[in-house]
Coordinates of C-alpha atoms and ligand atoms in Angstrom, one line a residue:
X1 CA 35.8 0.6 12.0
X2 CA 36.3 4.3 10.3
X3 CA 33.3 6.7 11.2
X4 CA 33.8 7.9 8.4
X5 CA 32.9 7.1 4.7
X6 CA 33.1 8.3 0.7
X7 CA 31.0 8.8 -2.0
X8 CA 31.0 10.1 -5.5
X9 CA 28.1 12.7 -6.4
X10 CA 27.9 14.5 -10.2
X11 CA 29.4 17.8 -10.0
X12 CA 28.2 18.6 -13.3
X13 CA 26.5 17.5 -16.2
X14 CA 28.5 16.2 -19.3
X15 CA 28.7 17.8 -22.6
X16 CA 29.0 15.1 -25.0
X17 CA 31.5 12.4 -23.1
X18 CA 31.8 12.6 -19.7
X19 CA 35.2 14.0 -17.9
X20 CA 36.6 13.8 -14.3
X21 CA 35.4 17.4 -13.8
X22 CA 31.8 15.9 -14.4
X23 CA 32.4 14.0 -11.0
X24 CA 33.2 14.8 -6.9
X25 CA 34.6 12.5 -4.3
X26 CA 33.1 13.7 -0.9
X27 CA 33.7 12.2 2.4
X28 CA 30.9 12.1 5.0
X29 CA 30.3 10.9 8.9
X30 CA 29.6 6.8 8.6
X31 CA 25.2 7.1 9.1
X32 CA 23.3 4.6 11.2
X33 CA 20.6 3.0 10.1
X34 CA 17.2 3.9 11.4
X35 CA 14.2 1.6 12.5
X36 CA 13.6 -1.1 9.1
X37 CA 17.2 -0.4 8.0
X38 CA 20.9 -2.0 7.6
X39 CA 24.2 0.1 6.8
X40 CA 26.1 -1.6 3.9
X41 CA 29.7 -1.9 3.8
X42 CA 30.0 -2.0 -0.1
X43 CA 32.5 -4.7 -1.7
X44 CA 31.8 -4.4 -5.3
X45 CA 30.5 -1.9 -7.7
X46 CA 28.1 -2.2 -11.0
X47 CA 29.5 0.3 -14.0
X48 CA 27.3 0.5 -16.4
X49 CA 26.2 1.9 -19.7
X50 CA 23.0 3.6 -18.6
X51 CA 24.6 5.4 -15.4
X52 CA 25.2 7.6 -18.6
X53 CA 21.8 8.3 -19.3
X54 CA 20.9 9.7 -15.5
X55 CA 24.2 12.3 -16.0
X56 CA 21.4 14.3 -18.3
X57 CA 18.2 16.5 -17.6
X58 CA 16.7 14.5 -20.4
X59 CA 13.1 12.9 -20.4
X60 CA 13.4 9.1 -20.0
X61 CA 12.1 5.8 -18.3
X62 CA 13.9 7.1 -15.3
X63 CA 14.4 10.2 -13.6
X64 CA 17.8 11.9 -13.9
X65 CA 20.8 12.2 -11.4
X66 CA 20.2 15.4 -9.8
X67 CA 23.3 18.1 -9.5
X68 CA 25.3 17.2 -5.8
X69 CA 23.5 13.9 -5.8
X70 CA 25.1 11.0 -5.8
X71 CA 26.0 8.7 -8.7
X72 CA 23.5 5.8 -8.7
X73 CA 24.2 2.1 -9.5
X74 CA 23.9 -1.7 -8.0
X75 CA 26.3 -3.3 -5.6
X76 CA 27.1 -6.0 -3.4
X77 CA 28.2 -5.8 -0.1
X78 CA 28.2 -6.9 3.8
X79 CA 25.6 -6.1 6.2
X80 CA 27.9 -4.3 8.9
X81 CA 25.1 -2.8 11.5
X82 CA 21.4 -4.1 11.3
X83 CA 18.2 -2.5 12.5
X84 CA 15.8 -5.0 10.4
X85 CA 13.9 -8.2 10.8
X86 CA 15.5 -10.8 9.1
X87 CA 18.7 -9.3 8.1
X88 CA 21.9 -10.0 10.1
X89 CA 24.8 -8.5 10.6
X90 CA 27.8 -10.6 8.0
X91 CA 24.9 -11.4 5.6
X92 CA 25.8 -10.3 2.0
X93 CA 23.3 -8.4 -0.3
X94 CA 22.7 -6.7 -3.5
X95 CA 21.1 -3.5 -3.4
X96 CA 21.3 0.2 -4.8
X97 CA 23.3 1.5 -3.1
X98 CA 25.3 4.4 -5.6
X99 CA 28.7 5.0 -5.5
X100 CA 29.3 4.7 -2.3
X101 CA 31.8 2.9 0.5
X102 CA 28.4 2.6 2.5
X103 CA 24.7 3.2 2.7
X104 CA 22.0 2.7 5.1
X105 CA 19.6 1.3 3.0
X106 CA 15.7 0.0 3.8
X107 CA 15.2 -3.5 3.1
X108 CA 12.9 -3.2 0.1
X109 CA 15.1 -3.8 -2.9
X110 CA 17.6 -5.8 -0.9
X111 CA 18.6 -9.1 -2.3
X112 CA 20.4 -11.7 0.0
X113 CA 23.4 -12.8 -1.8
X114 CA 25.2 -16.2 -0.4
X115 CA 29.4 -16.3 -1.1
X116 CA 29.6 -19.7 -0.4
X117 CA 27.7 -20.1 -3.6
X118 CA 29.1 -18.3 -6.3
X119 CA 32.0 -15.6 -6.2
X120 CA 29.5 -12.3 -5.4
X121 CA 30.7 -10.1 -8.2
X122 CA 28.5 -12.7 -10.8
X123 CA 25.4 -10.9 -8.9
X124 CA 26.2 -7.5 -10.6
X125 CA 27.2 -9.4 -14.2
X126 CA 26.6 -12.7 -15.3
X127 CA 23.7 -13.7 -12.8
X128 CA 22.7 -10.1 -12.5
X129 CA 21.0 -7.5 -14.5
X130 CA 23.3 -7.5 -17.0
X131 CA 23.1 -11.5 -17.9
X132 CA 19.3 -11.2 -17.3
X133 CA 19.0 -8.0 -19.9
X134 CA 20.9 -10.4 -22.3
X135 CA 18.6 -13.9 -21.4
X136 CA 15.3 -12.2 -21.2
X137 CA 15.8 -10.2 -24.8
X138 CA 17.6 -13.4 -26.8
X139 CA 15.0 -15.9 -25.8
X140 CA 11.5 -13.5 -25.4
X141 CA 12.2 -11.1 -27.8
X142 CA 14.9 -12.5 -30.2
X143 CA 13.3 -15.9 -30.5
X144 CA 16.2 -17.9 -31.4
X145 CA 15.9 -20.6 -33.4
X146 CA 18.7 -23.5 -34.5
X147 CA 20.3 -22.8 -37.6
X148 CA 19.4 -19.0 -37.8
X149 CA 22.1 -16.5 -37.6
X150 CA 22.3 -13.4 -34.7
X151 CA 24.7 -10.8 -34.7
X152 CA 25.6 -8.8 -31.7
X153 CA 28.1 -6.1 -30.6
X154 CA 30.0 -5.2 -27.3
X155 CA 30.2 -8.9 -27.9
X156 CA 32.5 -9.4 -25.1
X157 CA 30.5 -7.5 -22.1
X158 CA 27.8 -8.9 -19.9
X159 CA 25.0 -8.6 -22.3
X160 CA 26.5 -9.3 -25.8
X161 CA 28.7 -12.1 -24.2
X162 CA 25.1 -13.8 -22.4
X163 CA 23.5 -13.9 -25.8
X164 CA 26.1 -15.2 -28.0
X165 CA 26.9 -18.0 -25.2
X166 CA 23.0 -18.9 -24.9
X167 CA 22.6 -18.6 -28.8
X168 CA 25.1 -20.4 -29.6
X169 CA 24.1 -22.9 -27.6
X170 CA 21.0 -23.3 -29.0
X171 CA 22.2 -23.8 -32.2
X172 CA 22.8 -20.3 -33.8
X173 CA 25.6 -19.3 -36.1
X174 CA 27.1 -16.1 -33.7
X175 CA 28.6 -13.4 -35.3
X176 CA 30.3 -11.5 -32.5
X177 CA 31.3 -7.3 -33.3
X178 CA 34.0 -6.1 -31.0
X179 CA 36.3 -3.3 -30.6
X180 CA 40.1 -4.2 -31.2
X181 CA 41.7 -7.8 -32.6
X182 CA 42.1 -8.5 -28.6
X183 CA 38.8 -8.8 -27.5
X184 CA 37.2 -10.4 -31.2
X185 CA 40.3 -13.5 -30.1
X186 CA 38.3 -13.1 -26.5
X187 CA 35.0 -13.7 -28.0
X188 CA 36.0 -16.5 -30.4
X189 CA 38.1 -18.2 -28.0
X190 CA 36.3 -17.5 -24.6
X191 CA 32.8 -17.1 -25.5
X192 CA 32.9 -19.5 -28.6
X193 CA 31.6 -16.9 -31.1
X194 CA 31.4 -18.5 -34.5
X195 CA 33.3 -15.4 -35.8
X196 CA 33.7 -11.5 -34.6
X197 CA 34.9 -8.5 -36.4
X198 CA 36.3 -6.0 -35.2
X199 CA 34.1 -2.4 -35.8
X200 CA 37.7 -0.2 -35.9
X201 CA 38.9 -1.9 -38.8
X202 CA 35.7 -0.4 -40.5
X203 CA 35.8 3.3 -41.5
X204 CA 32.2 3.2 -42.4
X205 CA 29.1 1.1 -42.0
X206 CA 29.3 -0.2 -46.1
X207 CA 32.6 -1.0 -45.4
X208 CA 31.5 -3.1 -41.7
X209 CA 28.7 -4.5 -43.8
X210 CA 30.8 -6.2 -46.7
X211 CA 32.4 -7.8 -44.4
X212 CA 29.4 -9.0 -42.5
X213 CA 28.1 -10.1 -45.7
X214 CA 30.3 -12.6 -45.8
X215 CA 30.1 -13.8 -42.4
X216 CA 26.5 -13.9 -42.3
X217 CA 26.0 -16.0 -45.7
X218 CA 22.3 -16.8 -45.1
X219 CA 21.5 -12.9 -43.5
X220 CA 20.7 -12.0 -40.0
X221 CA 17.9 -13.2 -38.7
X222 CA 18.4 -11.9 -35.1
X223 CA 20.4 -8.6 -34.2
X224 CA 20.5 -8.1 -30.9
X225 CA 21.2 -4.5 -30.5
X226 CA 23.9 -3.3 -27.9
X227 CA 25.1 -0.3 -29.9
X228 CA 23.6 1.2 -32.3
X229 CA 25.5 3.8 -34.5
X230 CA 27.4 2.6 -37.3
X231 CA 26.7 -1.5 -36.5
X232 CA 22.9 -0.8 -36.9
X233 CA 23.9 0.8 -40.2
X234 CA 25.6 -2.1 -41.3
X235 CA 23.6 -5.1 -40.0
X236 CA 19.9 -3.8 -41.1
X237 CA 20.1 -4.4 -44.4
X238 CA 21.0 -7.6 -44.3
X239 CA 18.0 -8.6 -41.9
X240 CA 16.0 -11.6 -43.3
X241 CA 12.1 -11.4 -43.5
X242 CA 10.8 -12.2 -40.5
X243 CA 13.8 -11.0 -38.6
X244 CA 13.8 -10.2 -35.1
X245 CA 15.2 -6.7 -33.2
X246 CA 15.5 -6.7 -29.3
X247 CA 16.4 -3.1 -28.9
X248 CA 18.4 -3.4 -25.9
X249 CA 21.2 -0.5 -25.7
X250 CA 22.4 2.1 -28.4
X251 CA 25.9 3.2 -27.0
X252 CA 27.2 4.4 -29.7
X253 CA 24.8 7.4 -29.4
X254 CA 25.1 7.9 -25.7
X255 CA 27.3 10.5 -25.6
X256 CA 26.0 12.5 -28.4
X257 CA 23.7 15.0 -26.5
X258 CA 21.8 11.7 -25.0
X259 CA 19.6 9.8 -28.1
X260 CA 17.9 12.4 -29.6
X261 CA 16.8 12.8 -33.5
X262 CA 20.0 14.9 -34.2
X263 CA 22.1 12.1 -33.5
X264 CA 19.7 9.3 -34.9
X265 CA 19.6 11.8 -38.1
X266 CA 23.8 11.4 -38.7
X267 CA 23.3 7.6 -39.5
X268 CA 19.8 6.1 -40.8
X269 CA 17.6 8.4 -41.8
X270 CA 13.9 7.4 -40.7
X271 CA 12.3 6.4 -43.8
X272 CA 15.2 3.8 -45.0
X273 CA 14.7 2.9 -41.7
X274 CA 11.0 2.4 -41.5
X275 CA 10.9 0.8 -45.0
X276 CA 13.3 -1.3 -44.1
X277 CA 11.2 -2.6 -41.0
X278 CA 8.1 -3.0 -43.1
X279 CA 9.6 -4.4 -46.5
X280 CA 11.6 -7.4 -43.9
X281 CA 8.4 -7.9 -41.7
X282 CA 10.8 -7.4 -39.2
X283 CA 10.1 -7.7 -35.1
X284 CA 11.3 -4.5 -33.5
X285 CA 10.9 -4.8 -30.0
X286 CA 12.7 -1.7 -27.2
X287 CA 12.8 -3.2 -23.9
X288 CA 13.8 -1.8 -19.8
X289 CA 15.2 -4.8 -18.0
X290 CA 13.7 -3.2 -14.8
X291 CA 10.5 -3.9 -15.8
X292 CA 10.9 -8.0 -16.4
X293 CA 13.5 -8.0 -12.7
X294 CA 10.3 -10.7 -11.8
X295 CA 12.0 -13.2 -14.6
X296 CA 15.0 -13.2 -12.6
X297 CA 14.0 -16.7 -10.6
X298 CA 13.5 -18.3 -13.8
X299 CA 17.1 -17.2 -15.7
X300 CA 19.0 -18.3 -12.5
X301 CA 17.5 -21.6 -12.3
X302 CA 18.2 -22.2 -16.3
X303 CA 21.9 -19.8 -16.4
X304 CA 23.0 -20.8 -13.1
X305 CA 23.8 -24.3 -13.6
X306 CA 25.5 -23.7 -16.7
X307 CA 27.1 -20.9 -15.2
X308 CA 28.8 -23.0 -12.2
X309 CA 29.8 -26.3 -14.8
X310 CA 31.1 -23.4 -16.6
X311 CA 29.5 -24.1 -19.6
X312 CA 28.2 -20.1 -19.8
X313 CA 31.6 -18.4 -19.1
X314 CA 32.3 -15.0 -17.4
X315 CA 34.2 -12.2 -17.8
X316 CA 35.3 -9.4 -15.6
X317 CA 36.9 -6.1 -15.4
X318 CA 37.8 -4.7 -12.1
X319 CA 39.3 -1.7 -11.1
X320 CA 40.4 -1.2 -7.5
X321 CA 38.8 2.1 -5.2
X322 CA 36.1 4.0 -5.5
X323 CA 38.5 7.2 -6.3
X324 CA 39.0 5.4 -9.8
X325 CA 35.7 4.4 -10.2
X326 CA 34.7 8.1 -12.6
X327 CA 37.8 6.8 -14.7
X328 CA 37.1 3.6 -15.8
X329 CA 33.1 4.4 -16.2
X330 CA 34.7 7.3 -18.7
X331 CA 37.0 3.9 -20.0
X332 CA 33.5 1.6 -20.2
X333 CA 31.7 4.5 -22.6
X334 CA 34.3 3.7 -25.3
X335 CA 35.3 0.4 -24.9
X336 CA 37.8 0.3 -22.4
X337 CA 36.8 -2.3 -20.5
X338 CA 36.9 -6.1 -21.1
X339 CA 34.3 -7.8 -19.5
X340 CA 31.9 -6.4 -16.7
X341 CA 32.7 -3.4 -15.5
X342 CA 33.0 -3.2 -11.6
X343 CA 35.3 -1.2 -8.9
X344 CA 36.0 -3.0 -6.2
X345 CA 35.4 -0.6 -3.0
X346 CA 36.6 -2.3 0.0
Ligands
NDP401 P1 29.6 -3.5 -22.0 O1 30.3 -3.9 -20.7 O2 29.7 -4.3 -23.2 O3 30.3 -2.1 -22.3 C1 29.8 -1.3 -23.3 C2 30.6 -1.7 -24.6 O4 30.0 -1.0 -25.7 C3 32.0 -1.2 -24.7 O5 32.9 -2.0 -24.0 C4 32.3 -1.2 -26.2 O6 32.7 -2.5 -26.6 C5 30.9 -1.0 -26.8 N1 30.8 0.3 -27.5 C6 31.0 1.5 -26.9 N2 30.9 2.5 -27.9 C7 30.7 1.8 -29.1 C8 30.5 2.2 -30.4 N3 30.5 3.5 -30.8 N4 30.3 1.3 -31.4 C9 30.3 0.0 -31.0 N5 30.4 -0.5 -29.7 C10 30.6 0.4 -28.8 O7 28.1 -3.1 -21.7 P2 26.9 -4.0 -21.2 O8 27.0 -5.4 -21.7 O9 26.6 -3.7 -19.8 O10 25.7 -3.3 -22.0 C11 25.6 -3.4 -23.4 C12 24.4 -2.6 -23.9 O11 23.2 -3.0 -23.3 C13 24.5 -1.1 -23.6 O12 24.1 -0.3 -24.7 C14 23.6 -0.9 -22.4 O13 23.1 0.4 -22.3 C15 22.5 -1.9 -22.8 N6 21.7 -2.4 -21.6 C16 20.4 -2.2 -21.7 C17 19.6 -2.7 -20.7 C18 18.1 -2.6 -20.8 O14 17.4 -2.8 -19.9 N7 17.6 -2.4 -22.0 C19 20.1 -3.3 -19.5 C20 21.6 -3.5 -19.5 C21 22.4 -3.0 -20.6 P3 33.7 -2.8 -27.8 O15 35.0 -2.2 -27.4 O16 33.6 -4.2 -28.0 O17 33.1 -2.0 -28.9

């Protein structure tokens, strides 16, 4: 076993999107876990969308990503030396545990993780955060109901891909937006989207919209939003009365000096935006994931079945060694990835 181990920390903060100068591989001596603790020997690693968010000093639901620290995020991993109760050495477990080759960790947080099971990487996508983000906001806050029609984007990642599968199952018509002809084919074909268009082909929202229009003969009556930007331009005016708005990620805005009014102020401005909430009666409802983590018993006991007969598919998008991992998160902000994003470490 090295004594040794790596980790990525922020060198600096971005300006707008993130480059490989933002980022700093360090190697350190392997630590040993104190009294109450387990060192980690990390397999996989989560990339995600709001890793983006903590690269800012901005105010937020959770603190920023000091300077020198180290990049934070969810992984899976083995137990390779164990100093708590209950937690043996060759058990696997999901923690935070950053970018990292290793951490000692404490055991609060720690979720066991059996490989016999499922393959581990679905605990950091489909039967992770990510698939719960996408079950708890369709079915709490989208309220689907058969014969309605929902329109998502980033239709082919962990989140868009969960609610399309679930609504469609329930009887939705799916309209799927994408980026690039291959992964619209993915979402029709893999994730049986009624339809998906594909948000390059659209130089502007009008544009994006028309052609929603006509995919979306009855309106929308969910839109589950992913991405904000030049989608939400499109889709909300053509949200029925009564429609529903889980607020779940804005993307598209991410890299624009965080979310704040100047970049909300190039697309809608607030009172078409307002009116249009009040004139549809429509449901607007911003949620953290975090804070519903105690639904998580309840979506593996209704996903996980359909998960392993493989009637809820999965999709993922590896990338071998941490050294790569600043890379393809850069890749992930615009669309480079197909399917959850993940390194894989060891
Ligand atoms: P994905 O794996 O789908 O990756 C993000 C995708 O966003 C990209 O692949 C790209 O897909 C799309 N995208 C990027 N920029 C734009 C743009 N300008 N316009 C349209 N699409 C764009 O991510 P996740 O499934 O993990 O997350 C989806 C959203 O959900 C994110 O906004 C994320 O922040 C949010 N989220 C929120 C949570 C919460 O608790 N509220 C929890 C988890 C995720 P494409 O190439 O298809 O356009």
């Amino acid at each position: 076993m090295s004594d040794t181990m790596k980790q990525i920390v922020l060198a600096s903060r971005p300006k707008g999107a993130p480059t490989p100068e933002n980022f700093r591989l360090e190697e350190l001596p392997l630590p040993t876990p104190g009294e109450g603790e387990v060192l980690v020997r990390v397999h996989y690693m989560s990339l995600d969308p709001y890793m983006r968010g903590r690269m800012d000093d901005a105010k937020s639901y959770a603190a920023c990503i000091p300077v020198d620290g180290k990049m934070e995020g969810g992984s899976v991993g083995e137990i390779i030396a164990s100093n708590a109760e209950g937690f043996a050495v060759g058990e696997f477990v999901m923690g935070g545990f950053g970018w990292a080759t290793h951490a000692v960790s404490g055991t609060q947080g720690l979720a066991k993780i059996d490989p016999d099971t499922t393959p581990i990487t679905y605990a950091l996508g489909a039967l992770g955060m990510p698939g719960l983000t996408g079950w708890y906001g369709l079915t709490e806050l989208g309220k689907p109901k058969k014969g309605e029609t929902l329109v998502v984007a980033a239709a082919t990642g962990p989140v868009g891909s969960m609610v399309g599968q679930i609504a469609k199952a329930k009887g939705l018509r799916t309209v799927g937006i994408a980026g690039g002809p291959e992964k619209c084919k993915l979402a029709v074909e893999h994730f049986g989207f009624d339809v998906c268009l594909d948000h390059r082909a659209y130089d502007t929202a009008a544009d994006l919209r028309a052609a929603l229009e006509k995919e979306c003969p009855d309106g929308v009556d969910i839109y589950f939003e992913n991405v904000a930007g030049k989608v939400l331009d499109a889709v909300l005016p053509l949200m029925n009365a009564h429609g529903r708005i889980p607020i779940c990620g804005m993307i598209a805005w991410y890299n624009e000096g965080g979310v704040g009014a100047d970049a909300i102020e190039k697309t809608l401005t607030a009172p078409k935006l307002w009116r249009t909430i009040l004139v549809n009666f429509l449901s607007v409802n911003g949620f953290i994931i975090a804070n519903h983590f105690d639904r998580m018993p309840d979506f593996h006991k209704e996903i996980g079945p359909l998960i392993s007969d493989g009637s809820i598919r999965v999709q993922e998008d590896i990338t071998e060694e941490l050294e790569n991992a600043p890379k393809a998160f850069i890749d992930l902000l615009s669309g480079g990835n197909t399917g959850k994003a993940m390194v894989k470490v060891i």
